[in-house]
Short mmCIF file of C-alpha atoms in Angstrom, two decimals:
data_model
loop_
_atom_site.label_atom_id
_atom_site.label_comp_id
_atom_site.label_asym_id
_atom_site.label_seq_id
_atom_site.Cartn_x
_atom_site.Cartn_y
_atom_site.Cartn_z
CA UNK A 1 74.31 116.64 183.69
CA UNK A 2 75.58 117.05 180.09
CA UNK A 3 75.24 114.44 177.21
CA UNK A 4 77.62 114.30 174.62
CA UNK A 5 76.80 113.54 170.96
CA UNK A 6 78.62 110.97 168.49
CA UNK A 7 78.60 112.30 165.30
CA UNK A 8 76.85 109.07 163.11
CA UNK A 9 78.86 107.90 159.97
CA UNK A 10 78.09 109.23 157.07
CA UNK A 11 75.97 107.54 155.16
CA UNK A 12 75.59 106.47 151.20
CA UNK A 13 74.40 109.00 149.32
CA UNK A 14 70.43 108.69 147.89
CA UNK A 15 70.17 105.70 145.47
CA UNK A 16 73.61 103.98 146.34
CA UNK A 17 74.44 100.92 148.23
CA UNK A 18 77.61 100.95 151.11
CA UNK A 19 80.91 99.62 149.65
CA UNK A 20 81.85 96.82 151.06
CA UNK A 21 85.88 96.23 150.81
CA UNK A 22 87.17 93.05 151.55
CA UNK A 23 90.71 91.58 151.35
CA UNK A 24 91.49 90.40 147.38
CA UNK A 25 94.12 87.80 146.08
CA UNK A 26 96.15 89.82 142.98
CA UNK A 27 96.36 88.30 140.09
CA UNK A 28 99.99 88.72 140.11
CA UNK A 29 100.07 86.52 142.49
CA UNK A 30 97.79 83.99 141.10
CA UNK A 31 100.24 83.40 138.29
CA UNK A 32 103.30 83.49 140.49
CA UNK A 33 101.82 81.01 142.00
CA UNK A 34 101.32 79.03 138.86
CA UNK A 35 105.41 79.18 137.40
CA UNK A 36 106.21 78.56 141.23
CA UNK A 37 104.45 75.00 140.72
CA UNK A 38 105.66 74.52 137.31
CA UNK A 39 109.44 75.09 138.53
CA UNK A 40 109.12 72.86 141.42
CA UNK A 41 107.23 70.17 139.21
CA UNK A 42 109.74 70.37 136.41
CA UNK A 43 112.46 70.68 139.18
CA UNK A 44 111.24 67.34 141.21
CA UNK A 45 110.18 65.31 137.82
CA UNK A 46 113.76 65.95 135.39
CA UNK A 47 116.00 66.05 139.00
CA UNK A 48 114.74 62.83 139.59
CA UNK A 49 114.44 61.43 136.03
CA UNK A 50 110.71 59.98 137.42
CA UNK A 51 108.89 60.86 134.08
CA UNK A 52 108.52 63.42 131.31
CA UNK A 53 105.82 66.16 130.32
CA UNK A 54 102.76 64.44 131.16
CA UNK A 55 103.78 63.98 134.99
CA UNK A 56 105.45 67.98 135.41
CA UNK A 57 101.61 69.04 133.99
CA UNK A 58 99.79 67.21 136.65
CA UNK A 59 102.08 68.01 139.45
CA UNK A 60 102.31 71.25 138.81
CA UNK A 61 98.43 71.45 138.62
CA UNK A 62 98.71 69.82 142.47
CA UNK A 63 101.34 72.60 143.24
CA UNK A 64 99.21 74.93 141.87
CA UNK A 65 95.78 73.98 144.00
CA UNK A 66 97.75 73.54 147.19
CA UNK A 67 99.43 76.94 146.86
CA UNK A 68 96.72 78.76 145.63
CA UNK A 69 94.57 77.43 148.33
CA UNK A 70 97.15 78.50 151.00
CA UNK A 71 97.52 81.89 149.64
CA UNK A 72 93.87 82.89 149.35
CA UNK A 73 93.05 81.37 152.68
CA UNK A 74 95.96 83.60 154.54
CA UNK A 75 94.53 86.66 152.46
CA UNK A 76 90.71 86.40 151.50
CA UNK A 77 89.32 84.08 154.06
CA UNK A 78 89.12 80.30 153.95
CA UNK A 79 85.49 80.02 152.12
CA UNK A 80 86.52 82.14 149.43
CA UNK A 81 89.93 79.97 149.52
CA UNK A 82 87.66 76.92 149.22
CA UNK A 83 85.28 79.10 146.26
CA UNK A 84 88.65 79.84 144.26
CA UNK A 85 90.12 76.50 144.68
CA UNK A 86 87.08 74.53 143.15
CA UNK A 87 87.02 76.92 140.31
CA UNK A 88 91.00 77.02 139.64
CA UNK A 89 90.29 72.88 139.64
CA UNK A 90 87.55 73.14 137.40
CA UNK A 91 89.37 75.12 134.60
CA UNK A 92 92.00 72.85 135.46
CA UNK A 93 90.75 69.95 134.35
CA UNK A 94 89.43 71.22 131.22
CA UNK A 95 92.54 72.27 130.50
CA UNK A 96 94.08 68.76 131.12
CA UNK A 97 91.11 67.30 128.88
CA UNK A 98 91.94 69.42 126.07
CA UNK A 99 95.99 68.48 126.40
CA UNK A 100 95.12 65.04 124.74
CA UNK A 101 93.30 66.65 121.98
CA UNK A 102 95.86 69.26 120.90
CA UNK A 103 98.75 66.60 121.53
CA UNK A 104 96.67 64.31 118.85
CA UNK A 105 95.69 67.37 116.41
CA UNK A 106 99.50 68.68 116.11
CA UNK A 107 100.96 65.31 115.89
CA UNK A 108 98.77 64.51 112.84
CA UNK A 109 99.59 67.68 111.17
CA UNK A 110 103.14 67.70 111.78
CA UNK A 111 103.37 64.58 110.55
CA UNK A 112 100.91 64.19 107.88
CA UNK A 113 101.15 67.59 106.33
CA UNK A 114 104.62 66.10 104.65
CA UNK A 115 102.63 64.02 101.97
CA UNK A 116 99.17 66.13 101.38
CA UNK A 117 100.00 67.09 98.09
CA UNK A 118 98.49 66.50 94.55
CA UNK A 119 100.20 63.05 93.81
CA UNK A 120 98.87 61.82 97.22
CA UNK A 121 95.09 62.97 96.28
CA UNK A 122 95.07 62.31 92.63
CA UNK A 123 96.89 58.39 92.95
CA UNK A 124 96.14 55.21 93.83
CA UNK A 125 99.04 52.40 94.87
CA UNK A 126 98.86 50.40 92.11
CA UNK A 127 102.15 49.45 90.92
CA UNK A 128 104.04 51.68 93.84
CA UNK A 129 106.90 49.69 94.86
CA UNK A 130 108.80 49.35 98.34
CA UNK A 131 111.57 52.07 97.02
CA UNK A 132 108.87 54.56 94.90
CA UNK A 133 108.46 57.61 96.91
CA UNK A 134 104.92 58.42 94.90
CA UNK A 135 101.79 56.47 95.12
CA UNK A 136 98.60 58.06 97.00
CA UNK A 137 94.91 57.48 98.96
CA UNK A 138 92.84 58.14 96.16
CA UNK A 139 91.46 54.48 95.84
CA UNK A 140 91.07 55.05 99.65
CA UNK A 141 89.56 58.31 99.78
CA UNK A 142 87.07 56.70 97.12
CA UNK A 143 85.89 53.59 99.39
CA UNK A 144 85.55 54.89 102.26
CA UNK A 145 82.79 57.47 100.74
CA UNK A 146 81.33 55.04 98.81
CA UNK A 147 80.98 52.89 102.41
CA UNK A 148 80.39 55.25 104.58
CA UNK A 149 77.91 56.73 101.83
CA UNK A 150 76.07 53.28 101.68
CA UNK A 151 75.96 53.02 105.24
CA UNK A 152 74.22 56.04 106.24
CA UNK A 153 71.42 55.84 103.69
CA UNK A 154 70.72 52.10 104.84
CA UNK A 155 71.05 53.13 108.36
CA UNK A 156 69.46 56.69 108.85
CA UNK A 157 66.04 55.93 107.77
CA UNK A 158 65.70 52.78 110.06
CA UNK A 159 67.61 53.76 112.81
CA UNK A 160 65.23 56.93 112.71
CA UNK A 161 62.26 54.76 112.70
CA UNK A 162 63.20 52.15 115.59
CA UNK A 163 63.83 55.23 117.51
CA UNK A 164 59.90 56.64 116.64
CA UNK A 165 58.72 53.55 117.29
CA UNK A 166 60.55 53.00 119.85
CA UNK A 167 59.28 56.90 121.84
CA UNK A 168 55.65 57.40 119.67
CA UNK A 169 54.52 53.93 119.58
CA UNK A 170 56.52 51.26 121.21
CA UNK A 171 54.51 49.80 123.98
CA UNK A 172 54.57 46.64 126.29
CA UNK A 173 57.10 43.76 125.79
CA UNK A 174 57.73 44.41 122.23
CA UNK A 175 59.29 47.39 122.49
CA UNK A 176 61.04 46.42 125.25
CA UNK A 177 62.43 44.20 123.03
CA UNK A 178 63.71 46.52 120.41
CA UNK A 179 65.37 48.22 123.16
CA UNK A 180 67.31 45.46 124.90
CA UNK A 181 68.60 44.31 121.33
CA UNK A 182 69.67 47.77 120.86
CA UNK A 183 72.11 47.95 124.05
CA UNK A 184 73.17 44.97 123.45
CA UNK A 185 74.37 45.39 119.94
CA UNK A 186 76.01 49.18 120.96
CA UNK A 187 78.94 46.92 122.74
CA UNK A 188 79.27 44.44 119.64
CA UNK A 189 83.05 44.91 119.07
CA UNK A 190 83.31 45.65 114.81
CA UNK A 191 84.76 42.53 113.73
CA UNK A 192 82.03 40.61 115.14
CA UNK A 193 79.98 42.61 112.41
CA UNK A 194 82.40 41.87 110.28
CA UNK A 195 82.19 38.56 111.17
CA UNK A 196 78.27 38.47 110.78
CA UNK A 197 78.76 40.08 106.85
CA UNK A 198 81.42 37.86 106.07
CA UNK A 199 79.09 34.77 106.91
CA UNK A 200 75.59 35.81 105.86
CA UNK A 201 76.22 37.82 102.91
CA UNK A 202 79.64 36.88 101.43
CA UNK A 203 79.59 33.23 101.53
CA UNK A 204 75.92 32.60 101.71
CA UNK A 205 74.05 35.25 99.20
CA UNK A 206 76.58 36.89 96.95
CA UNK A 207 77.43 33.62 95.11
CA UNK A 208 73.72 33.44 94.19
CA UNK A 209 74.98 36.91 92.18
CA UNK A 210 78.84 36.12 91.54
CA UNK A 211 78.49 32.20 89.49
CA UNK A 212 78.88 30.67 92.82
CA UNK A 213 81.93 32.10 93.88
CA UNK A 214 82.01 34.64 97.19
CA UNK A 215 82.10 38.41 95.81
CA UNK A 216 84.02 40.81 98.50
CA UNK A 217 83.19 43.80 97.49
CA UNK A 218 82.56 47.61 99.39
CA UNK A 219 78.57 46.91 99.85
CA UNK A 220 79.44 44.29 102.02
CA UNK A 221 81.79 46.78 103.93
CA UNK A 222 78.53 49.08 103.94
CA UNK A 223 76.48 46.49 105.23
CA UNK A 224 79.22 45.64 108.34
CA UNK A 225 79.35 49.59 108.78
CA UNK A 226 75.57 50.09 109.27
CA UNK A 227 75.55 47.08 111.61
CA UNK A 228 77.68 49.47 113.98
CA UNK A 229 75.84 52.83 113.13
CA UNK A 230 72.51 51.57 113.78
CA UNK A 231 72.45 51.02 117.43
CA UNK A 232 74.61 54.82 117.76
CA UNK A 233 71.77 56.13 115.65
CA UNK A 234 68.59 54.11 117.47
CA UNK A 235 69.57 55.49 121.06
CA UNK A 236 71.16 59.50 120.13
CA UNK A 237 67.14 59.86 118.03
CA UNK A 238 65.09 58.08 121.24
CA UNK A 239 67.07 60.20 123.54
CA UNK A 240 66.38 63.23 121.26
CA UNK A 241 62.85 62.65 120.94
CA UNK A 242 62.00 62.22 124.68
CA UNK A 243 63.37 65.48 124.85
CA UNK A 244 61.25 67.41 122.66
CA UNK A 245 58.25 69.36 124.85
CA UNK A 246 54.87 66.83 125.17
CA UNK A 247 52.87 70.44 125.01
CA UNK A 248 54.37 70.90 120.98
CA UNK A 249 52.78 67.54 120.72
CA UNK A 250 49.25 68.10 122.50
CA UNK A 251 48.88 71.67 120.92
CA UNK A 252 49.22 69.67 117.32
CA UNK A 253 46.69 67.03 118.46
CA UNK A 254 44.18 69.72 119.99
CA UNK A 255 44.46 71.34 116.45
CA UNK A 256 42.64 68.02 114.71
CA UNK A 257 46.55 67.07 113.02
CA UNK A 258 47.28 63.48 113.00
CA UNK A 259 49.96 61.84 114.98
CA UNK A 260 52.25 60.85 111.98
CA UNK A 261 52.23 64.61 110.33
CA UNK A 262 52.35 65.73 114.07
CA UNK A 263 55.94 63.54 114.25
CA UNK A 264 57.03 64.69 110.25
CA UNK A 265 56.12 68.14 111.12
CA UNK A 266 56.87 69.01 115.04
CA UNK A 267 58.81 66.38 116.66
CA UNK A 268 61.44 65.48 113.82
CA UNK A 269 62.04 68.95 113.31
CA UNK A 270 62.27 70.04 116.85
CA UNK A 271 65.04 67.16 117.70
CA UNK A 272 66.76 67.54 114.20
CA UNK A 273 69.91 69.03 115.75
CA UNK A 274 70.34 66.35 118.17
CA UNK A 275 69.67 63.64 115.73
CA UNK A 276 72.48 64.85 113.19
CA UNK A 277 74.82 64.86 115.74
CA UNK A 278 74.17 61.45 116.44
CA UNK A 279 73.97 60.70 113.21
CA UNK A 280 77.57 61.98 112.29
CA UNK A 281 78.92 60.41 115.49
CA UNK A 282 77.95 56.92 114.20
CA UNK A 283 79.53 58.10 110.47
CA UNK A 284 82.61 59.24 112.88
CA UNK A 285 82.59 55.66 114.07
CA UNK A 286 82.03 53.69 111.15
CA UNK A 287 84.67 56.01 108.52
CA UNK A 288 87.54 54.79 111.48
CA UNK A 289 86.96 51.10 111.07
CA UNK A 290 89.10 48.76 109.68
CA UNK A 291 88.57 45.20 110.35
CA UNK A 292 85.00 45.17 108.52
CA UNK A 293 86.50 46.29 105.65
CA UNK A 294 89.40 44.13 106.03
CA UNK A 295 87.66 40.91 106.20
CA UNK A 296 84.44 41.71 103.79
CA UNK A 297 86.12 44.33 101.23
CA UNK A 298 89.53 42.76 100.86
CA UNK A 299 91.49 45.94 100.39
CA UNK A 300 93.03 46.81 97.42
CA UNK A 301 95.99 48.97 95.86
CA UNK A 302 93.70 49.95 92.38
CA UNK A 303 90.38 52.26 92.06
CA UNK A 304 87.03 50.68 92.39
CA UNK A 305 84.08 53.00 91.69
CA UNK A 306 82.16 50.39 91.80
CA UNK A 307 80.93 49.29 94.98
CA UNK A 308 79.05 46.48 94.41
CA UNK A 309 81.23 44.31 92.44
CA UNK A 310 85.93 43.46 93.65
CA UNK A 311 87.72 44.66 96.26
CA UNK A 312 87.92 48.09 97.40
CA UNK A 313 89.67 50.24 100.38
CA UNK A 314 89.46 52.23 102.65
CA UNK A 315 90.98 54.89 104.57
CA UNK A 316 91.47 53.29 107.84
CA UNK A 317 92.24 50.26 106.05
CA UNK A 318 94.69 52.56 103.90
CA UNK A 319 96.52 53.38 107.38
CA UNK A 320 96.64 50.46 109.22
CA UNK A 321 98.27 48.80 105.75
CA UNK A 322 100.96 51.58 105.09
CA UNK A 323 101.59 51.47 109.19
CA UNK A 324 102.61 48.00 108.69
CA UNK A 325 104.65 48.42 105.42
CA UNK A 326 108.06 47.98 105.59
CA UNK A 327 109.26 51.14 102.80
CA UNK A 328 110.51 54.23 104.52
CA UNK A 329 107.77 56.08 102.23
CA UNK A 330 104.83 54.35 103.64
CA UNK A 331 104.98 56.05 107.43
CA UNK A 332 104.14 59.61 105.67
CA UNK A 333 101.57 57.89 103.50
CA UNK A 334 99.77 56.48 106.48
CA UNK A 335 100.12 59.64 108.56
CA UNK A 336 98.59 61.99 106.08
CA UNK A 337 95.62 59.31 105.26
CA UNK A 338 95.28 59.46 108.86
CA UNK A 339 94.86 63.26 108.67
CA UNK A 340 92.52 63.10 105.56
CA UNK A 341 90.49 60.93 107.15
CA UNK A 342 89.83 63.36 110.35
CA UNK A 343 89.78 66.45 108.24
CA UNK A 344 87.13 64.19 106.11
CA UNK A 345 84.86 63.50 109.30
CA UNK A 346 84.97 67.38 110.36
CA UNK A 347 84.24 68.96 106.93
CA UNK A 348 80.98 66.44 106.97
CA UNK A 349 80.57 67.24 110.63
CA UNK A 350 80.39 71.17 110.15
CA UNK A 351 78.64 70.77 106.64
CA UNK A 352 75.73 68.45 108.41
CA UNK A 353 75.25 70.87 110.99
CA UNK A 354 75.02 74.03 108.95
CA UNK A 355 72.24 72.09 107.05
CA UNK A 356 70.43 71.27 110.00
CA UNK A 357 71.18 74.80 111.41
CA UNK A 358 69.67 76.16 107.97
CA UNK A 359 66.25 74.04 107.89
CA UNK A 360 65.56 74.94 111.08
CA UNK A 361 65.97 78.49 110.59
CA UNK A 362 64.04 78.14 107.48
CA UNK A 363 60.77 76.98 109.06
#
């Protein structure tokens, strides 16, 4: 009886793992894929005359699921199918929530980039007629840093505060308190605060300071502003502070340090990032308001330096004023205030950060 032997397959060589080859969708046709959906989108959508851009991007981004999900199932399998799907969807939709954003960036540089010049930076509209092409934000550009300025230094330090109270100390009903009036007043719309300014302070206190007559003027803006920053502020600093590690605050109390230099010197500094980005979101919020300043500031077309004493603008008031005006000049005026304004809120954005970036580095 004879045996015969198989040879055995050869194996790896010493160190290496067996390749394992499976089946792989190209990347050619990944993107054929992709203008296949666009064409039949645009195709469907403009043959039709059912909608514009906005509907050939998402139906193409449907086109583009189903048929990538078809073609990787007939060639890879249908769990990686279902793997490359999800992930095609998920870069997808980032995609479709950055559309908005670059739609909204061009259009205010198309547009606004007309009137950014020195005439538009270095003048106020007083005396600008209907049919004068000059006339700039200047008296704008002025109030709303003088408001916004106000507004933060009023609001930082106490909506810092509530919020240590609030995470350090707050206990029991009281706190619970602080907390309630705090949600509640993040939904106040702005020209209830308005509202509350133009009541208390204008025709209640500032006659006591104005011969009995009621003084508008941008402090009262400042005041309506920090009623909407505060709550922003109150809730991004507890949030921030819960977050910071309770061993950073047990080490510091094991070490003999009291609890208020333990907060100045471990917790504060630990959540500083967080808290300047909450900070600058409720400057973000309070720089793009307009009835507050509307109905407590007055507007105006001259420059006020002066804060506490006549009228004074604003930037958002600034648009919302040239937006209604019936020249054929005041369109570019709003659009580039419009544009100063965001460019405004991003240079104090990125400056705010690299200071927080700095300190922390720095200790």
């Amino acid at each position: 009886m004879t045996t015969t032997m198989t040879p055995a397959p050869p194996s790896a060589a010493p160190g290496q793992s067996p390749q394992l080859r499976t089946r792989k969708l190209p990347v050619v046709a990944s993107l054929g894929i992709a203008v296949a959906a666009v064409v039949l989108a645009a195709a469907l959508v403009y043959g039709a005359g059912i909608g514009g851009t906005a509907l050939v991007v998402a139906l193409a981004v449907v086109f583009y699921l189903v048929g990538l999900f078809a073609a990787s199932n007939a060639v890879e399998g249908r769990r990686q199918a279902r793997n490359r799907t999800w992930s095609a969807l998920i870069h997808s939709a980032f995609v479709l929530a950055l559309l908005p954003l670059a739609s909204v960036t061009w259009t205010l540089v198309s547009k606004g980039i007309e009137r950014l010049d020195g005439d538009f930076f270095g003048s106020s509209m007083n005396n600008i007629g209907a049919r004068d092409p000059n006339g700039g934000a200047y008296h704008a550009i002025v109030g709303t840093l003088e408001q916004v300025g106000v507004a933060t230094l009023i609001t930082v330090p106490l909506g810092i505060a509530c919020a240590i109270y609030i995470v350090e100390y707050g206990r029991g009903r009281f706190a619970f308190t602080i907390r309630f009036f705090v949600d509640v007043m993040t939904g106040i719309p702005s020209i209830v605060a308005g509202l509350f300014v133009l009541a208390f302070w204008i025709l209640i206190v500032s006659p006591y300071f104005n011969d009995g007559r009621p003084g508008y003027s941008g402090f009262a803006a400042s005041l309506a502003l920090s009623v909407l920053m505060l709550p922003t502020i109150v809730r991004s600093t507890e949030e921030m502070l819960r977050l910071v590690p309770a061993p950073l605050r047990e080490g510091s109390y094991a070490l003999g340090i009291p609890k208020w230099k333990t907060i100045l010197r471990i917790v504060l500094p630990t959540a500083l990032p967080g808290i300047v980005t909450g900070v600058m979101l409720a400057v973000a919020r309070a720089a793009g308001e307009t009835a507050p300043v509307l109905l407590v500031a007055g507007g105006g077309a001259a420059i006020n330096f002066n804060p506490f004493e006549n009228n004074q603008s604003s930037l958002a008031l600034f648009v919302y004023q040239q937006a209604g005006d019936a020249s054929r000049y005041a369109p570019a005026r709003a659009w580039a205030a419009a544009l100063t304004l965001v460019a405004l809120v991003l240079v104090l954005t990125i400056a705010a950060k690299l200071l927080a970036r700095r300190n922390r580095f720095s200790r």
